Coordinates of C-alpha atoms in Angstrom, one line a residue:
K22 CA 13.9 -19.6 17.4
R23 CA 13.7 -15.9 16.4
T24 CA 12.1 -14.9 13.2
D25 CA 13.2 -12.0 10.9
C26 CA 9.9 -10.3 10.2
N27 CA 11.4 -8.4 7.3
H28 CA 11.7 -11.7 5.3
Y29 CA 9.1 -14.1 6.8
I30 CA 5.8 -12.4 6.2
P31 CA 3.3 -14.7 4.4
I32 CA 1.9 -13.5 1.1
P33 CA -1.0 -15.9 0.4
E34 CA -4.5 -14.9 1.6
W35 CA -4.7 -17.9 4.0
Y36 CA -2.2 -16.3 6.4
Q37 CA -5.1 -15.3 8.7
H38 CA -6.2 -18.9 9.1
E39 CA -5.7 -20.1 12.7
N40 CA -3.8 -23.2 11.4
A41 CA -1.4 -21.2 9.3
T42 CA 2.2 -21.7 10.1
V43 CA 2.9 -18.1 11.1
A44 CA 5.5 -17.2 13.7
M45 CA 4.2 -15.5 16.8
E46 CA 6.1 -12.3 16.3
T47 CA 5.1 -12.3 12.6
R48 CA 1.4 -12.6 13.6
A49 CA 1.8 -9.8 16.1
L50 CA 3.3 -7.6 13.4
I51 CA 0.5 -8.4 11.0
T52 CA -2.1 -7.6 13.7
W53 CA -0.4 -4.3 14.4
M54 CA -0.4 -3.3 10.7
E55 CA -4.0 -4.2 10.3
K56 CA -5.1 -2.4 13.4
I57 CA -3.4 0.9 12.4
P58 CA -3.9 2.4 8.9
F59 CA -0.3 3.1 8.2
V60 CA 0.4 5.0 5.0
L61 CA 4.2 5.1 4.7
G62 CA 6.8 2.7 6.2
G63 CA 10.6 2.2 6.2
N64 CA 12.4 -0.7 7.8
L65 CA 16.0 0.1 8.8
Q66 CA 18.8 -2.4 8.2
G67 CA 22.6 -2.6 7.9
G68 CA 25.1 -4.3 5.7
E69 CA 24.7 -2.1 2.6
L70 CA 24.2 1.5 1.6
V71 CA 21.1 1.6 -0.6
V72 CA 17.3 2.0 -0.5
S73 CA 15.4 -1.0 -1.8
Y74 CA 11.8 -0.8 -3.0
P75 CA 9.2 -3.5 -4.0
Y76 CA 8.5 -5.9 -5.4
D77 CA 11.0 -8.0 -3.6
M78 CA 9.9 -11.3 -5.3
V79 CA 10.4 -12.0 -8.9
R80 CA 7.5 -13.1 -11.1
S81 CA 9.5 -15.6 -13.1
P82 CA 10.0 -18.7 -10.8
W83 CA 13.2 -19.7 -12.6
K84 CA 14.9 -16.4 -12.1
T85 CA 16.8 -15.1 -9.0
Q86 CA 17.1 -11.5 -10.3
E87 CA 14.5 -9.7 -12.3
Y88 CA 13.1 -6.1 -12.1
T89 CA 9.6 -6.6 -10.8
E90 CA 7.7 -3.4 -10.6
T91 CA 4.5 -2.7 -8.6
P92 CA 1.6 -0.7 -10.2
D93 CA 3.0 2.2 -8.1
D94 CA 6.6 1.8 -9.3
H95 CA 6.9 5.6 -10.0
V96 CA 5.9 6.4 -6.4
F97 CA 8.3 3.8 -4.9
R98 CA 11.2 5.1 -7.0
W99 CA 10.5 8.6 -5.8
L100 CA 10.3 7.5 -2.2
A101 CA 13.6 5.6 -2.5
Y102 CA 15.3 8.5 -4.2
S103 CA 14.0 11.1 -1.6
Y104 CA 15.9 9.2 1.0
A105 CA 19.0 8.3 -0.9
S106 CA 19.6 11.8 -2.4
T107 CA 19.5 13.5 1.0
H108 CA 21.8 10.9 2.7
R109 CA 25.4 12.1 3.3
H110 CA 27.1 9.3 1.3
M111 CA 24.5 7.2 -0.5
T112 CA 24.7 8.9 -3.8
D113 CA 28.3 9.9 -3.6
S114 CA 29.9 8.6 -6.9
S115 CA 33.4 8.8 -5.4
R116 CA 32.7 6.4 -2.5
R117 CA 33.7 2.8 -2.7
P118 CA 30.9 0.2 -2.9
C119 CA 30.2 -1.7 0.3
H120 CA 30.5 -5.1 -1.5
S121 CA 30.4 -6.2 -5.1
E122 CA 27.3 -4.3 -6.1
D123 CA 27.6 -0.7 -7.2
F124 CA 24.2 1.1 -6.7
N125 CA 25.4 4.5 -7.9
K126 CA 24.1 3.9 -11.4
E127 CA 20.6 3.9 -9.8
E128 CA 21.4 6.8 -7.6
G129 CA 21.5 4.8 -4.4
T130 CA 18.3 2.9 -5.0
V131 CA 17.4 -0.6 -6.3
N132 CA 14.3 -2.7 -7.0
G133 CA 14.4 -5.5 -4.5
A134 CA 13.7 -8.3 -7.0
S135 CA 16.4 -7.1 -9.3
W136 CA 18.9 -7.2 -6.4
H137 CA 18.0 -10.6 -4.9
T138 CA 14.6 -12.1 -4.8
V139 CA 12.9 -12.6 -1.4
A140 CA 9.7 -14.5 -0.9
G141 CA 7.5 -13.0 1.8
S142 CA 9.1 -9.6 2.5
I143 CA 7.4 -7.1 4.7
N144 CA 7.5 -4.6 1.8
D145 CA 5.5 -6.9 -0.5
F146 CA 3.1 -7.8 2.3
S147 CA 2.5 -4.2 3.2
Y148 CA 1.7 -3.3 -0.4
L149 CA -0.4 -6.3 -1.2
H150 CA -2.4 -6.6 2.1
T151 CA -2.5 -3.1 3.6
N152 CA -2.6 0.6 2.5
C153 CA 1.0 1.1 3.5
F154 CA 3.9 1.8 1.0
E155 CA 7.0 0.4 2.6
I156 CA 10.7 0.4 1.6
S157 CA 13.9 -1.1 3.0
I158 CA 16.6 1.4 4.0
Y159 CA 20.1 0.0 4.4
L160 CA 22.0 2.6 6.5
D161 CA 25.6 1.6 6.3
C162 CA 28.1 -0.9 5.0
D163 CA 28.6 -2.3 8.5
K164 CA 25.7 -4.6 9.4
F165 CA 26.4 -4.3 13.1
P166 CA 28.1 -0.9 13.7
H167 CA 29.8 -0.3 17.1
A168 CA 28.0 1.9 19.6
S169 CA 30.7 4.5 19.2
E170 CA 29.8 4.9 15.5
L171 CA 26.1 5.6 16.2
P172 CA 26.4 9.4 16.5
E173 CA 28.0 9.6 13.1
Q174 CA 25.3 7.2 11.7
W175 CA 22.7 9.6 13.1
E176 CA 24.2 12.6 11.3
N177 CA 24.5 10.6 8.1
N178 CA 20.8 9.7 8.1
R179 CA 19.1 12.4 10.0
E180 CA 18.1 14.6 7.1
S181 CA 17.1 11.6 5.0
L182 CA 14.8 10.3 7.7
I183 CA 13.1 13.7 8.0
V184 CA 12.7 14.1 4.2
F185 CA 11.4 10.6 3.9
M186 CA 8.7 11.1 6.6
E187 CA 7.6 14.3 4.9
Q188 CA 6.7 12.2 1.8
V189 CA 3.6 10.9 3.6
H190 CA 2.0 14.3 2.8
R191 CA 2.2 13.7 -1.0
G192 CA -0.9 12.5 -2.9
V193 CA -4.5 12.7 -2.1
K194 CA -6.5 12.4 1.1
G195 CA -10.0 12.8 2.2
V196 CA -13.1 11.3 3.8
V197 CA -15.8 9.1 2.2
R198 CA -19.2 9.8 3.7
D199 CA -22.8 9.0 3.0
V200 CA -25.5 11.7 2.4
Y201 CA -26.0 11.9 6.2
G202 CA -22.4 12.8 6.8
R203 CA -21.4 9.4 8.3
G204 CA -18.0 8.0 7.4
I205 CA -18.0 4.8 5.3
A206 CA -15.5 2.3 6.5
S207 CA -13.7 0.0 4.0
A208 CA -14.7 2.0 1.0
I209 CA -12.5 1.3 -2.0
I210 CA -10.4 4.1 -3.4
S211 CA -9.2 3.5 -7.0
V212 CA -7.0 5.6 -9.2
E213 CA -7.5 5.3 -13.0
G214 CA -4.5 3.8 -14.7
I215 CA -3.0 2.4 -11.5
N216 CA -4.0 -1.2 -10.7
H217 CA -3.8 -0.9 -6.9
D218 CA -6.7 0.1 -4.6
I219 CA -6.7 1.1 -1.0
R220 CA -9.5 1.2 1.6
T221 CA -10.8 3.8 3.9
A222 CA -10.3 3.6 7.7
S223 CA -13.0 3.0 10.3
D224 CA -14.1 6.7 10.1
G225 CA -14.1 6.8 6.3
D226 CA -10.9 8.7 5.9
Y227 CA -8.2 7.7 3.5
W228 CA -4.7 8.6 2.4
R229 CA -3.3 7.7 -1.0
L230 CA 0.3 8.4 -2.0
L231 CA 0.7 9.7 -5.5
N232 CA 3.3 11.7 -7.5
P233 CA 2.4 15.1 -8.9
G234 CA -0.1 15.0 -11.7
E235 CA -3.9 14.8 -12.4
Y236 CA -5.8 11.7 -11.5
A237 CA -9.3 10.4 -11.8
V238 CA -10.1 9.0 -8.3
T239 CA -13.1 6.8 -7.7
A240 CA -14.7 5.9 -4.3
R241 CA -17.0 2.9 -4.1
A242 CA -18.6 0.9 -1.4
E243 CA -21.2 -1.9 -1.2
G244 CA -24.7 -0.6 -1.4
F245 CA -23.6 2.8 -2.7
T246 CA -23.3 4.4 -6.2
P247 CA -19.7 5.0 -7.0
S248 CA -18.4 8.6 -7.4
T249 CA -15.4 9.8 -9.4
K250 CA -13.5 13.1 -9.1
N251 CA -10.5 14.6 -10.9
C252 CA -7.9 15.4 -8.3
A253 CA -4.7 17.3 -9.0
V254 CA -1.6 16.6 -7.0
G255 CA 0.9 19.5 -7.0
Y256 CA 4.7 19.7 -6.4
E257 CA 4.3 21.6 -3.1
M258 CA 4.2 19.7 0.1
G259 CA 0.7 18.8 1.3
A260 CA -1.8 16.2 0.1
T261 CA -4.7 17.3 -2.1
R262 CA -8.0 17.1 -0.3
C263 CA -10.5 14.9 -2.3
D264 CA -13.7 14.1 -0.3
F265 CA -16.5 11.9 -1.5
I266 CA -20.2 11.7 -0.7
L267 CA -21.8 8.5 -1.8
A268 CA -25.6 8.0 -2.2
K269 CA -27.3 4.7 -1.7
S270 CA -27.8 2.7 -4.8
N271 CA -31.3 2.2 -6.1
L272 CA -31.5 -1.4 -4.9
A273 CA -30.1 -0.5 -1.5
R274 CA -32.7 2.2 -1.1
I275 CA -35.5 -0.2 -2.1
K276 CA -34.2 -2.8 0.4
E277 CA -34.2 -0.2 3.2
I278 CA -37.8 0.9 2.4
M279 CA -39.1 -2.7 2.1
Q280 CA -37.4 -3.9 5.3
K281 CA -39.4 -1.3 7.2
F282 CA -42.5 -3.3 6.2
G283 CA -41.0 -6.7 6.7
K284 CA -40.5 -7.5 3.0
Q285 CA -37.5 -8.1 0.9
P286 CA -37.2 -7.0 -2.8
V287 CA -37.1 -9.7 -5.3
S288 CA -34.1 -9.7 -7.6
M289 CA -34.7 -9.6 -11.3
S290 CA -33.1 -13.0 -11.9
L291 CA -35.4 -14.6 -9.3
R292 CA -38.4 -12.8 -10.7
R293 CA -37.6 -14.1 -14.2
R294 CA -37.4 -17.7 -12.9
R295 CA -40.8 -17.4 -11.2
I296 CA -42.4 -16.0 -14.3
R297 CA -41.0 -18.9 -16.4
F298 CA -42.2 -21.3 -13.8
R299 CA -45.8 -19.9 -13.9
M300 CA -45.9 -19.8 -17.7
G301 CA -44.7 -23.4 -17.8
H302 CA -47.5 -24.5 -15.5
Q303 CA -50.1 -22.5 -17.4
A304 CA -49.0 -24.2 -20.6

């Protein structure tokens, strides 16, 4: 049985467990996404003429349609619009709808959950479990166009595909290093006011999609003192460079020094318990 990986990606954390009921092709896709630090993604489909952005699953279990925004809703709306607005027909108000839904009021875009809820979509998985921002692009009313129609489909979507790929250069990017210039892997990159973090790649580099504006960006990693910078994202194409150098935290430095002499530092909570124990025996 073949599995549609667009709609059968597991959301819970236990998907990595060896006994998890995950289809072979789905597991292969997950492994691929975790191996390569994708930043922007678009899955191409047919049967409609619209761009759908996450979340795809409603929060209210009793509802089948409900606008469900991500913390990066403003970014996803722009990504969707950047494709739809440059498509030959997607935002044409004079065209007939493919089916019963008319997406012209949203300029050729739609929030997935407000359209029809989907549990376990690749868009939701990408956002929740990777650094990638992914949307679904429905190229044409015909779900399975004839081969003779493909040249026209290419012309309809060519400019949109190029413009969409260019959006990967919006936001901030940089490298998180220690004081010796070594990249710090899996450092957390946070943006003030947006409840969605990303992590650095194996060499310490990161890419964070953002709309134009000024942002307080923080880099943190275990054993290091966090660092915050104000990073301005402009309207011109090209991500803003925002590098970080993290110094070891005091406790981490003490551990390094004491480990050289075969000793471990005693935490304050443990030290307090030992003092109370001694005082109790002295009494």
